[in-house]
Coordinates of C-alpha atoms in Angstrom, one line a residue:
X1 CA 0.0 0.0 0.0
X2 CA 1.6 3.5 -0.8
X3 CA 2.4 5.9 1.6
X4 CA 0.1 8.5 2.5
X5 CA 2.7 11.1 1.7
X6 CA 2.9 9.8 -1.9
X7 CA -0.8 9.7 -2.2
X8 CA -0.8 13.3 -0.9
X9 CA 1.9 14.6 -4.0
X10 CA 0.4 12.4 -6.8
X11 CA -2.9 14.4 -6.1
X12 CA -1.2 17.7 -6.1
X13 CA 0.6 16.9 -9.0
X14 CA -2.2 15.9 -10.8
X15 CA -4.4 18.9 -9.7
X16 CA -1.6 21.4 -11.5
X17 CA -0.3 19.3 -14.3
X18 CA -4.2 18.5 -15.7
X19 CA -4.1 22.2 -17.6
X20 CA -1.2 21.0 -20.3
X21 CA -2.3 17.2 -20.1
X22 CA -5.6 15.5 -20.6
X23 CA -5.4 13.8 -17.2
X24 CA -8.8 13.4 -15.4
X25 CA -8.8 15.5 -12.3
X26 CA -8.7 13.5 -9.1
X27 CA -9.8 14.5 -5.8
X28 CA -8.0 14.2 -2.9
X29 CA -8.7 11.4 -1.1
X30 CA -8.4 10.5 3.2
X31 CA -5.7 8.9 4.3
X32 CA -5.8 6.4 6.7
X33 CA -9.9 7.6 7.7
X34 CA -8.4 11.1 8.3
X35 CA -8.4 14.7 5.9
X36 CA -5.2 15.0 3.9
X37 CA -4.2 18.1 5.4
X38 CA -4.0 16.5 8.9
X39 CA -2.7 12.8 7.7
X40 CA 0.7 13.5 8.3
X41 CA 0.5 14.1 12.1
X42 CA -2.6 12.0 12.4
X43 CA -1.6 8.7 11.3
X44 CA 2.5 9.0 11.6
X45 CA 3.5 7.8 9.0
X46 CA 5.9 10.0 7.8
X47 CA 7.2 13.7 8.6
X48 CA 6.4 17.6 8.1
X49 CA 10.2 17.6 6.6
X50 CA 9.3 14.8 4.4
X51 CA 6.3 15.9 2.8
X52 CA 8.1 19.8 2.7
X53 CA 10.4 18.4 0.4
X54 CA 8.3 16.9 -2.0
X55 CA 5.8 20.2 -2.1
X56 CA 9.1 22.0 -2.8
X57 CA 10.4 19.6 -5.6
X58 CA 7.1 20.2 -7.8
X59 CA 7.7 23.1 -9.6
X60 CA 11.2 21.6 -10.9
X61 CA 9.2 18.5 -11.8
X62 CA 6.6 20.4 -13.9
X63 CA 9.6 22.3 -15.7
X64 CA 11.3 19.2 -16.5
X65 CA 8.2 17.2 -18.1
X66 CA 7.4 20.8 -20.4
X67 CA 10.9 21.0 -21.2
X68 CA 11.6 17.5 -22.2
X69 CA 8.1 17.0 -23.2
X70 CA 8.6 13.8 -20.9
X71 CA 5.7 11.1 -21.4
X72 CA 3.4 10.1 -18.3
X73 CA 6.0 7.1 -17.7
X74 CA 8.8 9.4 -17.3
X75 CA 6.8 11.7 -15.0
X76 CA 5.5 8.7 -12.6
X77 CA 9.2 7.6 -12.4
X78 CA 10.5 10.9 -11.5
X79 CA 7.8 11.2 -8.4
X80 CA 8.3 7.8 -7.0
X81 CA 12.0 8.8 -7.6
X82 CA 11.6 11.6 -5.1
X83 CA 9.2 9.8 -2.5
X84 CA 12.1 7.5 -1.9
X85 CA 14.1 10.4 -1.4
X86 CA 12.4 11.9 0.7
X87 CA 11.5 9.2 2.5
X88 CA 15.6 7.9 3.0
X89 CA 17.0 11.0 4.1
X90 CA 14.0 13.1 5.7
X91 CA 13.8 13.2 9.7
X92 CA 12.5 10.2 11.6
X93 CA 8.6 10.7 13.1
X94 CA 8.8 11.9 16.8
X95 CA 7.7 8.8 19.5
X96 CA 4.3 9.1 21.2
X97 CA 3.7 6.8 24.9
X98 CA 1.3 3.9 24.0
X99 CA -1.1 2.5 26.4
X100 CA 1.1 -1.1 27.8
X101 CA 3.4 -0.2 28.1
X102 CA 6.0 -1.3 30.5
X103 CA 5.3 -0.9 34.1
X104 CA 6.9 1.5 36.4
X105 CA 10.0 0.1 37.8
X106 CA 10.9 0.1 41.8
X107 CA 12.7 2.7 43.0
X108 CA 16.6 1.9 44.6
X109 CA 18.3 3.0 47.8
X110 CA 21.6 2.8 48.1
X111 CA 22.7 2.9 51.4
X112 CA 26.9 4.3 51.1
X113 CA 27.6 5.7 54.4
X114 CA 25.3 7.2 57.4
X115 CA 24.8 10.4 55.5
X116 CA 21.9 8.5 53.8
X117 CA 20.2 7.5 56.6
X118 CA 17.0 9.5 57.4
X119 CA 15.8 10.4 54.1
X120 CA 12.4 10.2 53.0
X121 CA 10.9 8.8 49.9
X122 CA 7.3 9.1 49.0
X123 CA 4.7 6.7 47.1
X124 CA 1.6 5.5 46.0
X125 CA 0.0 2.2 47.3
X126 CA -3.6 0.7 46.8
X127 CA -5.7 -2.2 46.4
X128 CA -3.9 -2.4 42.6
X129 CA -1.0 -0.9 43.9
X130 CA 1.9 -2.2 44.8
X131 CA 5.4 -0.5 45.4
X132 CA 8.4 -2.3 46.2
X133 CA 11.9 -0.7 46.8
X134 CA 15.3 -1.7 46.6
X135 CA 17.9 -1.4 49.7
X136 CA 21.8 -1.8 49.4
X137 CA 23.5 -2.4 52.3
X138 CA 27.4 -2.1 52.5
X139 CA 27.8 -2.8 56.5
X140 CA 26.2 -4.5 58.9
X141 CA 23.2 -2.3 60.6
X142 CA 20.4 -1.8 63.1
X143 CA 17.5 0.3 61.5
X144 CA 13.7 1.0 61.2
X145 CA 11.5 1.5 58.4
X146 CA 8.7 3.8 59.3
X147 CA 5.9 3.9 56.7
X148 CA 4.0 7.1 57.1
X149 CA -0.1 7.7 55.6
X150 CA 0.8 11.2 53.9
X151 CA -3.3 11.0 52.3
X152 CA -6.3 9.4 51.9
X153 CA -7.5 5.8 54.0
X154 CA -4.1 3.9 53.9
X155 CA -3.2 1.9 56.7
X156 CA 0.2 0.3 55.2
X157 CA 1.9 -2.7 56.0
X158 CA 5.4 -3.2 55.4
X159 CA 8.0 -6.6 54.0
X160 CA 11.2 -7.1 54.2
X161 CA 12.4 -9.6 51.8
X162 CA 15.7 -11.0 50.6
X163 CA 17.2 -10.7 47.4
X164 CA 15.3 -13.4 45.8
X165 CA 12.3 -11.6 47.1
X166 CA 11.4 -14.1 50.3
X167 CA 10.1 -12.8 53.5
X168 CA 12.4 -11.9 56.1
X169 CA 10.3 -10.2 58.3
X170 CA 7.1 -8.0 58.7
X171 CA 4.7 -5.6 60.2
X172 CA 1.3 -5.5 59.5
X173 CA 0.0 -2.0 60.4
X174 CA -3.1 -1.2 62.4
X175 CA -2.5 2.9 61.7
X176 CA -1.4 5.0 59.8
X177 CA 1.8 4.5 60.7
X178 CA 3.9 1.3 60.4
X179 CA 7.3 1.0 61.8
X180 CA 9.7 -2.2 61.2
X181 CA 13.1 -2.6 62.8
X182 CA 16.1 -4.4 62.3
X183 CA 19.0 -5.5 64.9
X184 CA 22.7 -6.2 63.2
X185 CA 21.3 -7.0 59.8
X186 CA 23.8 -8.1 57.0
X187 CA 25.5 -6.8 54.2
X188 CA 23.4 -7.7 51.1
X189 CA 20.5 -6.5 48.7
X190 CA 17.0 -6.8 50.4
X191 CA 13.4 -5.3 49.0
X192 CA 11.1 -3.1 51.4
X193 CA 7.8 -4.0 50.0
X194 CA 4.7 -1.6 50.8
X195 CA 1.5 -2.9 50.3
X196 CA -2.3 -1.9 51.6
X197 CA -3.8 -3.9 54.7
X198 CA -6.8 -1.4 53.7
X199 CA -8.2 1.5 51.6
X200 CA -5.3 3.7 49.3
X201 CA -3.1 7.0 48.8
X202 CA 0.0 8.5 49.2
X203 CA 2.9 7.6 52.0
X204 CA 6.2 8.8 52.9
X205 CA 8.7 6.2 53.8
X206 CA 12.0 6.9 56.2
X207 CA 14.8 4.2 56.9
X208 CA 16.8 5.5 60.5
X209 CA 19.5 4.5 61.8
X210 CA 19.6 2.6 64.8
X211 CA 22.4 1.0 65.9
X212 CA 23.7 1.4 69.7
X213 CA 26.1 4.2 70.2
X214 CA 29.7 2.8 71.7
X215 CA 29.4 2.5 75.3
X216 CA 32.4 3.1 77.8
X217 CA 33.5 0.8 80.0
X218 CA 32.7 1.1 83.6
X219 CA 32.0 -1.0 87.1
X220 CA 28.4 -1.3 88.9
X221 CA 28.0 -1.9 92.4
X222 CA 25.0 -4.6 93.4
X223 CA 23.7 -4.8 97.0
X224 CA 21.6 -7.3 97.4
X225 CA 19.6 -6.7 99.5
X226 CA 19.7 -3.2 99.6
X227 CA 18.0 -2.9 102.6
X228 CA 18.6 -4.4 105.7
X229 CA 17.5 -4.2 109.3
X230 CA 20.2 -3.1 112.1
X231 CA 22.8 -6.6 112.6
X232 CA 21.9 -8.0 109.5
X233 CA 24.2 -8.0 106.1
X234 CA 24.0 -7.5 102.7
X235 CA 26.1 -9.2 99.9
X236 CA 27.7 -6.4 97.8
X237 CA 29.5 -7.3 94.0
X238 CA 31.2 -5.2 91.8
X239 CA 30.7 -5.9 88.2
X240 CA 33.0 -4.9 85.1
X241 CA 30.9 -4.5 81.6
X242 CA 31.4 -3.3 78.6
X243 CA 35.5 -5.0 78.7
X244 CA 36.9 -4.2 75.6
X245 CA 37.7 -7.2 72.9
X246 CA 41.8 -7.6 74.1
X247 CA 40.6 -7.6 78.0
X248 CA 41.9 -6.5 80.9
X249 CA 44.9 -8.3 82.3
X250 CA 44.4 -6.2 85.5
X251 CA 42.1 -4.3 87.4
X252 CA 42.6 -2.0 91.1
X253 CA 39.2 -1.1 93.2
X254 CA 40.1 1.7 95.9
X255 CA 36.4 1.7 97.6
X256 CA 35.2 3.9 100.7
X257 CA 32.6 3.8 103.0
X258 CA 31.2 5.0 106.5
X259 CA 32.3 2.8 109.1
X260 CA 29.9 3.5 111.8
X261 CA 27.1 3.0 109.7
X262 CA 28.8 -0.8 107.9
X263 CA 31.2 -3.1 109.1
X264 CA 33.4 -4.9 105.8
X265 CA 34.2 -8.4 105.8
X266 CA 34.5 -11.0 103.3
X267 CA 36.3 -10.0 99.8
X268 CA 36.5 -12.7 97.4
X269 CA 37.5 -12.6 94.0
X270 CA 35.0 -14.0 91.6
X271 CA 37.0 -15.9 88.5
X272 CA 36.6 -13.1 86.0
X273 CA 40.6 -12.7 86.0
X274 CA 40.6 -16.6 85.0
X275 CA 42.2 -19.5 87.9
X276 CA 44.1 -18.6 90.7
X277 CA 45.0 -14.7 90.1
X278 CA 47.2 -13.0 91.9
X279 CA 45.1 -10.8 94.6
X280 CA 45.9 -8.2 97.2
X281 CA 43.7 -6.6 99.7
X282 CA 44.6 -3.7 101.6
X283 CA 42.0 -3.3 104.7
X284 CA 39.5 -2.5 105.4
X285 CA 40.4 0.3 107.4
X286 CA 39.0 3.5 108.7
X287 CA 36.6 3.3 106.3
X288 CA 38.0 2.1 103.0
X289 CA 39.8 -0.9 101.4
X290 CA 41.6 -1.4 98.3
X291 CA 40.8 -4.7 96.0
X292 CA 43.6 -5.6 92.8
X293 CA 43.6 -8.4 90.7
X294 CA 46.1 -9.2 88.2
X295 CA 45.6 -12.6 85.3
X296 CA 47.9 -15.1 86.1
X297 CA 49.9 -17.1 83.4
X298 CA 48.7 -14.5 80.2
X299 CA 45.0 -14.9 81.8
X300 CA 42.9 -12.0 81.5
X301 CA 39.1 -10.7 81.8
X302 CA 38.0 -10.5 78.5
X303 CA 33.7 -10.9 79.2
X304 CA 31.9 -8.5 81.2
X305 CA 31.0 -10.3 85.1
X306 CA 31.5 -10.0 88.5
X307 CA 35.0 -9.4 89.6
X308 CA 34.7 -9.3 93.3
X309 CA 32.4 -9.6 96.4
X310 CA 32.3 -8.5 100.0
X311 CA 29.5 -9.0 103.0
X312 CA 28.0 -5.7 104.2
X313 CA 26.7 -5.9 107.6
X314 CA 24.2 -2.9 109.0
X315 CA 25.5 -1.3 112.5
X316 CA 23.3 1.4 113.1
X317 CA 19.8 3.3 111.3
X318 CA 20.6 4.5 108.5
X319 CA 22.0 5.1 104.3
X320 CA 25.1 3.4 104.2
X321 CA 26.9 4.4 100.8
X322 CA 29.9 2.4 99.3
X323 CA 31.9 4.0 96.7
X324 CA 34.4 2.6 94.1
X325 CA 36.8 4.4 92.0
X326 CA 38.4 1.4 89.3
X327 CA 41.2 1.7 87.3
X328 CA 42.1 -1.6 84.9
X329 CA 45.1 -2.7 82.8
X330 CA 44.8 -3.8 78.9
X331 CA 48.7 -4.9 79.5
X332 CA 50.5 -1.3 78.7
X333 CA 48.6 1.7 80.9
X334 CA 45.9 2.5 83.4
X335 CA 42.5 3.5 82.2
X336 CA 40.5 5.3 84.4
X337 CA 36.9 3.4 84.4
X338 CA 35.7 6.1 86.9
X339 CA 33.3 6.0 90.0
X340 CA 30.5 4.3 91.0
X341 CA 28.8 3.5 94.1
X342 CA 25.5 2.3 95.8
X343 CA 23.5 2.9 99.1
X344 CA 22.7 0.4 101.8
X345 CA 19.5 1.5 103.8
X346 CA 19.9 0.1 106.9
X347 CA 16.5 -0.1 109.5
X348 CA 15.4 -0.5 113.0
X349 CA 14.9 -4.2 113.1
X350 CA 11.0 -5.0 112.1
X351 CA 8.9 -7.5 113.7
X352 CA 5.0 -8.2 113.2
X353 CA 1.8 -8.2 115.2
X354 CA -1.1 -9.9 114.4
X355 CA -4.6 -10.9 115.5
X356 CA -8.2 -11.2 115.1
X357 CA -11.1 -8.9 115.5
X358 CA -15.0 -10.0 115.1
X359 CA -17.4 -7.7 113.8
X360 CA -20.3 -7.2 112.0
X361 CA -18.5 -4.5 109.8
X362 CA -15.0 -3.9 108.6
X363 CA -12.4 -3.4 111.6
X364 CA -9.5 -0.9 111.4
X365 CA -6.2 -1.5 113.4
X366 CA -3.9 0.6 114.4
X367 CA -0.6 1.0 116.1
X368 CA 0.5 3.9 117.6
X369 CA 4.5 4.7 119.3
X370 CA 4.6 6.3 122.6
X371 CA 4.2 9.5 121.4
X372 CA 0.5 8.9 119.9
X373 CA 1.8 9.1 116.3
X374 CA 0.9 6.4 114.1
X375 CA 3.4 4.1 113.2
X376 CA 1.1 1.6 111.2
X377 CA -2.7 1.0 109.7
X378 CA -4.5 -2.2 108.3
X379 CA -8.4 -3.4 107.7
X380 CA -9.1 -6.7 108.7
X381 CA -10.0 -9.4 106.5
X382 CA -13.6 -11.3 105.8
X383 CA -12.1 -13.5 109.1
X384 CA -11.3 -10.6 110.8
X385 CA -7.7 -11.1 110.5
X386 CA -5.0 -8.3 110.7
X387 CA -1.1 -7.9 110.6
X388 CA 1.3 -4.8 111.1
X389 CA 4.8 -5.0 110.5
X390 CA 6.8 -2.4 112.7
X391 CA 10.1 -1.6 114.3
X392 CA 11.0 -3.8 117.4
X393 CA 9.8 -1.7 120.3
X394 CA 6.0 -1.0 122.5
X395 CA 3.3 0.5 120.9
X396 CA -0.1 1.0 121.6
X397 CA -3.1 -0.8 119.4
X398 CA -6.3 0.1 118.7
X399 CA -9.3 -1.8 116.9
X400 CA -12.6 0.2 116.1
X401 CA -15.5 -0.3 113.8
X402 CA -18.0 2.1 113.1
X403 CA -20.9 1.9 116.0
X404 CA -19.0 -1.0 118.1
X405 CA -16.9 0.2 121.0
X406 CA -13.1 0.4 121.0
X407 CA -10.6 -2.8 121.8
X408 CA -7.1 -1.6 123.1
X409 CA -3.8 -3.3 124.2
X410 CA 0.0 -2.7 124.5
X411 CA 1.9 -4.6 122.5
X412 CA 5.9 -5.4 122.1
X413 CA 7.1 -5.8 118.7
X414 CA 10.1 -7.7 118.9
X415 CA 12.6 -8.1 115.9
X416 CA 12.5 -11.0 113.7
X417 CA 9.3 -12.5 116.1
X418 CA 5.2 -12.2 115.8
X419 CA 3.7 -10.4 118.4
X420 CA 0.1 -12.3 118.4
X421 CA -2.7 -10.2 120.0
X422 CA -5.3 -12.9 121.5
X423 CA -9.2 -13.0 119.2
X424 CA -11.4 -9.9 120.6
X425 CA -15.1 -9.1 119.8
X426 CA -16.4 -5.7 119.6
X427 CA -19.4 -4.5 121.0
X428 CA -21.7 -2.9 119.3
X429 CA -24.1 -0.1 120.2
X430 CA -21.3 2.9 120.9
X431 CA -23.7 5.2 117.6
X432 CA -23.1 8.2 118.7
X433 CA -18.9 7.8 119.1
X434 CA -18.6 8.6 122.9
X435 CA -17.4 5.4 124.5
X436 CA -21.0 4.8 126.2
X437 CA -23.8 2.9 125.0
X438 CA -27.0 4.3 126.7
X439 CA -30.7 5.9 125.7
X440 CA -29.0 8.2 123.5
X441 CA -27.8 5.7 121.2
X442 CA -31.2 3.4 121.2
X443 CA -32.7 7.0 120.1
X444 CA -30.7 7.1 117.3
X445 CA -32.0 3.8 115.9
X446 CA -35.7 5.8 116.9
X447 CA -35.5 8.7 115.6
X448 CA -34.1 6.7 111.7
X449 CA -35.7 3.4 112.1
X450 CA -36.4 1.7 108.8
X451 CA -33.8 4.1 107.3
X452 CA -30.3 3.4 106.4
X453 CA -28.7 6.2 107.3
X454 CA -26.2 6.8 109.5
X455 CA -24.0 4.2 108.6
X456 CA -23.1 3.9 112.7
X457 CA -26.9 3.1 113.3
X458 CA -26.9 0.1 111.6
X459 CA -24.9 -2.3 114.0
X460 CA -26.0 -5.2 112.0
X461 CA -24.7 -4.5 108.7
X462 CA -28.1 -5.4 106.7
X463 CA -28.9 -2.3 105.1
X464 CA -31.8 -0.8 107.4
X465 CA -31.9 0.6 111.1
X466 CA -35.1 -1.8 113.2
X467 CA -35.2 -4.0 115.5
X468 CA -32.6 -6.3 115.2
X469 CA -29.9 -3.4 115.5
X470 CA -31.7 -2.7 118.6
X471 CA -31.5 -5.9 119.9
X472 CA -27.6 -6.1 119.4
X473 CA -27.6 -2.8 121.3
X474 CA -29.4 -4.4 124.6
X475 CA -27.0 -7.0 124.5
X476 CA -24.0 -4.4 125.5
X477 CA -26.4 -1.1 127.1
X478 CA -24.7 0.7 129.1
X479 CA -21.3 -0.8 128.3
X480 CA -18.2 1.8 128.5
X481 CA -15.0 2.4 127.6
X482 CA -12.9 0.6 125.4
X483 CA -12.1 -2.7 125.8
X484 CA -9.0 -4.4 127.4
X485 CA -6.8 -6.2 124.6
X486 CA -4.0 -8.6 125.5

């Protein structure tokens, strides 16, 4: 089939030639089921240069067929001539994007050096969408992936895959934001995939860095326990961590501490220097001792542990604090691993009193010191039951319950023992708060029978002041005072 640019001159020809020749006229014709005049950019076929050309080359074809008298043969040679002419050396017809074609390809991160951590790339994800992004990494590292909803309903999940696209690991998101994260992850090539769990739009993704800054090496001080009463110890151990990978083939402790409120007894080293170091222990004395430790035979501490122990034992009330300043030897110098140090709380020795109080309501207990304040405050149980935990020492105890009439006894708390106060019922009928049961508080339960309130009236615990209240009243009227608790 000939071109339409041919098609286009032979009917131009034609049109200006039919004057001197007896040619039929022909009118121009579509090309390709568009007008002539718009074929060329229309269908594609060939260029504006092209068909320029052979517009221009007309006149010099009509001179040459009156000059020569050239028969029709000639002439339809010459044309054809100059279509492959122009066709051969004209410019090439521009490219136009076609429905299909190929999809859009992932986008690649390439992780070179920290200064490409925290950047932000954005995308596009829906229920037909999905993205899935290359990651390059040079070094070993800890990072996160966050996955941020920039618009519209997404709620993103996110999967990491290998290089040949299997799942490492995942996070399905619940929120507009999805975060994933990564400990000491590999060199190698991996995919971040970024997919829907619901609805569509736009997200911004951010890789961070994680990884754990260098940490120093130091010494911790553990009491256990860290608090004691007065005569009893405490087990104290110093720790070395974060030892650096050639070790230590030394270490000196130089501790202090307040001798009146701690005796010292009991260093032992711990292994950490490796079997049978060589030790020395200076003290204790006036308050502080020192601890070294060398490696014997090329042995050294090359794993974070416990170094050395020692027994802590209480001599007076209160905040015994132990302190440790640590030096340690990689084999050529000193380094200075600084101070550390930790408190003892040391107690009045504690003992406990206990008993059992029968009520028709709640009981409180309470113990008071000689001086009326309150050293300690409980509710009995559904039995009645109670138990106070208090310095070793005498104290004063009190039970009440709303209504009933006070119990009260003088107890000795003695350290380490139970003090056990002996089973006591309350009596009720005391309403009105004054240590007597009499008239007054019978009119109480008058004056509000078959009401519920005040809470004291109602001596039986059911819900409503009437007779039975009353009767519990007879049992104790005219009862005073509170009662005498052993």
């Amino acid at each position: 089939m000939e071109s339409c640019f041919l098609r286009r001159v032979s009917i131009l020809f034609l049109i200006r030639s039919k004057k001197n020749r007896n040619y039929p006229a022909i009118s121009p014709q579509p090309c390709c089921n568009v007008p002539v005049s718009f074929k060329i950019i229309e269908c594609n076929q060939v260029s504006f240069t092209q068909a320029w050309i052979g517009v221009g080359l007309l006149p010099v074809i009509l001179f040459i067929s009156r000059t020569m008298s050239m028969n029709k043969n000639y002439l339809i040679r010459i044309v054809l001539l100059l279509a492959l002419l122009t066709g051969t050396f004209a410019a090439t017809a521009p490219a136009y994007a076609m429905e299909g074609a190929a999809p859009f390809l992932p986008a690649i991160i390439v992780i070179r050096s920290t200064t490409f951590w925290d950047a932000t790339f954005n995308g596009t994800v829906n229920a037909d969408r999905i993205e899935q992004w290359s990651l390059q990494l040079e070094d070993t590292s800890s990072f996160s992936v966050t996955v941020t909803t920039l618009s519209g309903d997404l709620i993103p999940s996110i999967y990491f895959l290998d290089s040949s696209e299997a799942e490492i690991s995942s996070a399905v998101g619940v929120s507009s934001e999805t975060v994933l994260t990564f400990t000491d992850l590999p060199a190698g090539d991996y995919y971040v995939r970024v997919q829907p769990v619901s609805g569509g739009g736009t997200y911004s993704m951010t890789i961070r860095q994680t990884d754990d800054p260098v940490v120093d090496p130091d010494a911790v001080i553990v009491l256990d326990p860290a608090l004691v009463d007065v005569g009893e110890s405490s087990t104290a151990t110093v720790f070395l961590n974060n030892i650096p990978a050639e070790g230590y083939a030394s270490a000196e402790f130089s501790c202090t501490y307040d001798p009146l409120l701690v005796e010292i007894s009991n260093i032992t080293q711990l292994g950490l220097f490796g079997t049978d170091p060589a030790m020395v222990i200076h003290g204790p004395l006036d308050g502080s001792f020192i601890f070294a430790i060398a490696g014997s035979n090329g042995q050294r501490a090359t794993v974070d542990g416990a170094a050395f122990n020692f027994t802590m034992t209480g001599l007076q009330v209160g905040e015994a604090t132990i302190i440790c300043d640590v030096r340690a030897s990689n084999g050529n110098s000193l380094v200075d691993l600084g101070s550390n140090q930790s408190t003892l709380t040391i107690a009045e020795p504690q003992g406990v009193v206990d008993g059992t109080v029968l009520a028709s309501k709640a009981v409180t207990v309470t113990l008071y010191n000689l001086d009326t304040t309150v050293a300690g405050t409980t509710t009995t149980d559904v039995n009645g039951y109670f138990s106070l935990t208090a310095p070793a020492g005498s104290y004063t105890i009190v039970a009440s319950a709303v209504g009933f009439l006070d119990a009260q006894g003088s107890p000795t708390v003695t350290s380490g023992a139970t003090t056990t106060m002996e089973t006591v019922s309350l009596l009720a009928g005391d309403i009105d708060g004054n240590d007597v049961i009499d008239e007054f508080d019978a009119m109480t339960i008058g004056i509000n029978y078959g009401l519920a309130d005040p809470d004291a009236a109602d001596l039986n615990n059911d819900g409503v002041f009437d007779v039975l209240d009353l009767e519990l009243l007879a049992a104790n009227y005219r009862e005073a005072g509170a009662l005498n608790w052993q």
